[in-house]
PDB file of C-alpha atoms in Angstrom:
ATOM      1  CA  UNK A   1       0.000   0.000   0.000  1.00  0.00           C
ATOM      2  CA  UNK A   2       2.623   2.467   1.022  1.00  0.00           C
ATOM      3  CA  UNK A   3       4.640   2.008  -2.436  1.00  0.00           C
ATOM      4  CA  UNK A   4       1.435   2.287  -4.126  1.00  0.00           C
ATOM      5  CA  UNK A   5       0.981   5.686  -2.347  1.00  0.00           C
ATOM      6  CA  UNK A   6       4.595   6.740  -3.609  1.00  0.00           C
ATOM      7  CA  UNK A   7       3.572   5.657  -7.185  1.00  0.00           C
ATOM      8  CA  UNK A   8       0.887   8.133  -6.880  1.00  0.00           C
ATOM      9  CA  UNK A   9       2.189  10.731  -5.037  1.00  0.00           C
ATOM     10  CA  UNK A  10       5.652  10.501  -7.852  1.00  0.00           C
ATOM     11  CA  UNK A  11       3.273  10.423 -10.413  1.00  0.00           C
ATOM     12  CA  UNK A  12       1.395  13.333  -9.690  1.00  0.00           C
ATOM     13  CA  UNK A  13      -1.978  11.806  -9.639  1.00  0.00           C
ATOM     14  CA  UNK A  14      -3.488  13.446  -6.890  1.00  0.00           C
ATOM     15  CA  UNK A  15      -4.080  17.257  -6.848  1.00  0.00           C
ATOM     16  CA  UNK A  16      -5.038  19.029  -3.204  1.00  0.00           C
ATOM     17  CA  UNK A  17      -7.845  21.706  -4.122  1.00  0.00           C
ATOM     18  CA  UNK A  18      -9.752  23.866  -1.405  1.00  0.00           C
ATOM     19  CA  UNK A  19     -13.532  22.149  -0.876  1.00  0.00           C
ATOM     20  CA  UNK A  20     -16.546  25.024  -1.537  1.00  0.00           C
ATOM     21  CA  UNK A  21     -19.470  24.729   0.657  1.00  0.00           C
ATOM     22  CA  UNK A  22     -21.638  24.151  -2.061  1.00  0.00           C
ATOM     23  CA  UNK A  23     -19.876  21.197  -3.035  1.00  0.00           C
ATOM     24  CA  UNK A  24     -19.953  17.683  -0.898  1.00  0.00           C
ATOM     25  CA  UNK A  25     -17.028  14.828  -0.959  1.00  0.00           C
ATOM     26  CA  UNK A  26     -17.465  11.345  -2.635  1.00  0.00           C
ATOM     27  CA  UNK A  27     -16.827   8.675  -0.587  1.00  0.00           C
ATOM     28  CA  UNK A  28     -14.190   6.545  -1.901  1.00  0.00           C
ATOM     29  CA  UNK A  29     -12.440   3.006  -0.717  1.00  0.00           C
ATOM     30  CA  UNK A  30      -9.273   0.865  -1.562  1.00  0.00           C
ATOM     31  CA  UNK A  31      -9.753  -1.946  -3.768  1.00  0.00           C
ATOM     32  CA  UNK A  32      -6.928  -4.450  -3.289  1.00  0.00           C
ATOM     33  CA  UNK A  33      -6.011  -7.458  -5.471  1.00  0.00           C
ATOM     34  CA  UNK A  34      -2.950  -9.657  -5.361  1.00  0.00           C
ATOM     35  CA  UNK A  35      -1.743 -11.259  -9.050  1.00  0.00           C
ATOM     36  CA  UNK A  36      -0.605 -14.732  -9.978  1.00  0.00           C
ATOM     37  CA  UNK A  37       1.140 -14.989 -13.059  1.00  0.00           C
ATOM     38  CA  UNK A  38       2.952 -18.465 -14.372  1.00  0.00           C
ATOM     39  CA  UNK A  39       5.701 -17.947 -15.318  1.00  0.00           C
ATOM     40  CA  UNK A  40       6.855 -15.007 -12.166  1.00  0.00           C
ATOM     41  CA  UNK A  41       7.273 -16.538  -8.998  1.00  0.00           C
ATOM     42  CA  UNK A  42       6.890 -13.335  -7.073  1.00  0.00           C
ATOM     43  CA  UNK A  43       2.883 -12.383  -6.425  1.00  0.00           C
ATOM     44  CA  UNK A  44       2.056  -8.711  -7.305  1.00  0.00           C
ATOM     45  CA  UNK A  45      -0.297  -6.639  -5.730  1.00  0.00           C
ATOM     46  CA  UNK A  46      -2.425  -4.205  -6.666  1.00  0.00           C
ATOM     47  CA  UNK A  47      -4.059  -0.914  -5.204  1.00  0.00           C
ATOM     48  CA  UNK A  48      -7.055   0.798  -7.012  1.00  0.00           C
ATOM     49  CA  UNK A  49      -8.972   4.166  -5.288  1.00  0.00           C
ATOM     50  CA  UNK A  50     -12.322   4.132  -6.080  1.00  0.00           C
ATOM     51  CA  UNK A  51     -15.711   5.930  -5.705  1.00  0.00           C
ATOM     52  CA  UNK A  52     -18.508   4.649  -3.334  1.00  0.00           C
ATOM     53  CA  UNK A  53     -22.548   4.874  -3.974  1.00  0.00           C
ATOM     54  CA  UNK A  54     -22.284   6.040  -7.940  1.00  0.00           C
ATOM     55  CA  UNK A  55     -25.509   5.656  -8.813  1.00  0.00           C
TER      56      UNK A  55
END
């Protein structure tokens, strides 16, 4: 999790921005997977952000 963090924060995917009070925050969550492949014996994980209650 904390190197997927770095990732981000390297990569400049976040951007900090001041929240109007007109406006409301989405709820969000972590989405975790860990990958197999055959022929790597290491296991890679993987760290997605994503939005809760889209309707």
């Amino acid at each position: 999790m904390q190197e997927e963090m770095k990732y981000l924060h390297e990569n400049h995917t976040f951007e900090l921005v001041k929240l109007f009070q007109c406006k409301r925050v989405l709820k969000n969550k972590w989405v975790f997977k860990l990958k197999l492949e055959d022929n790597c014996s290491q296991p890679r994980y993987n760290a997605r952000l994503v939005v809760k209650g889209f309707n």
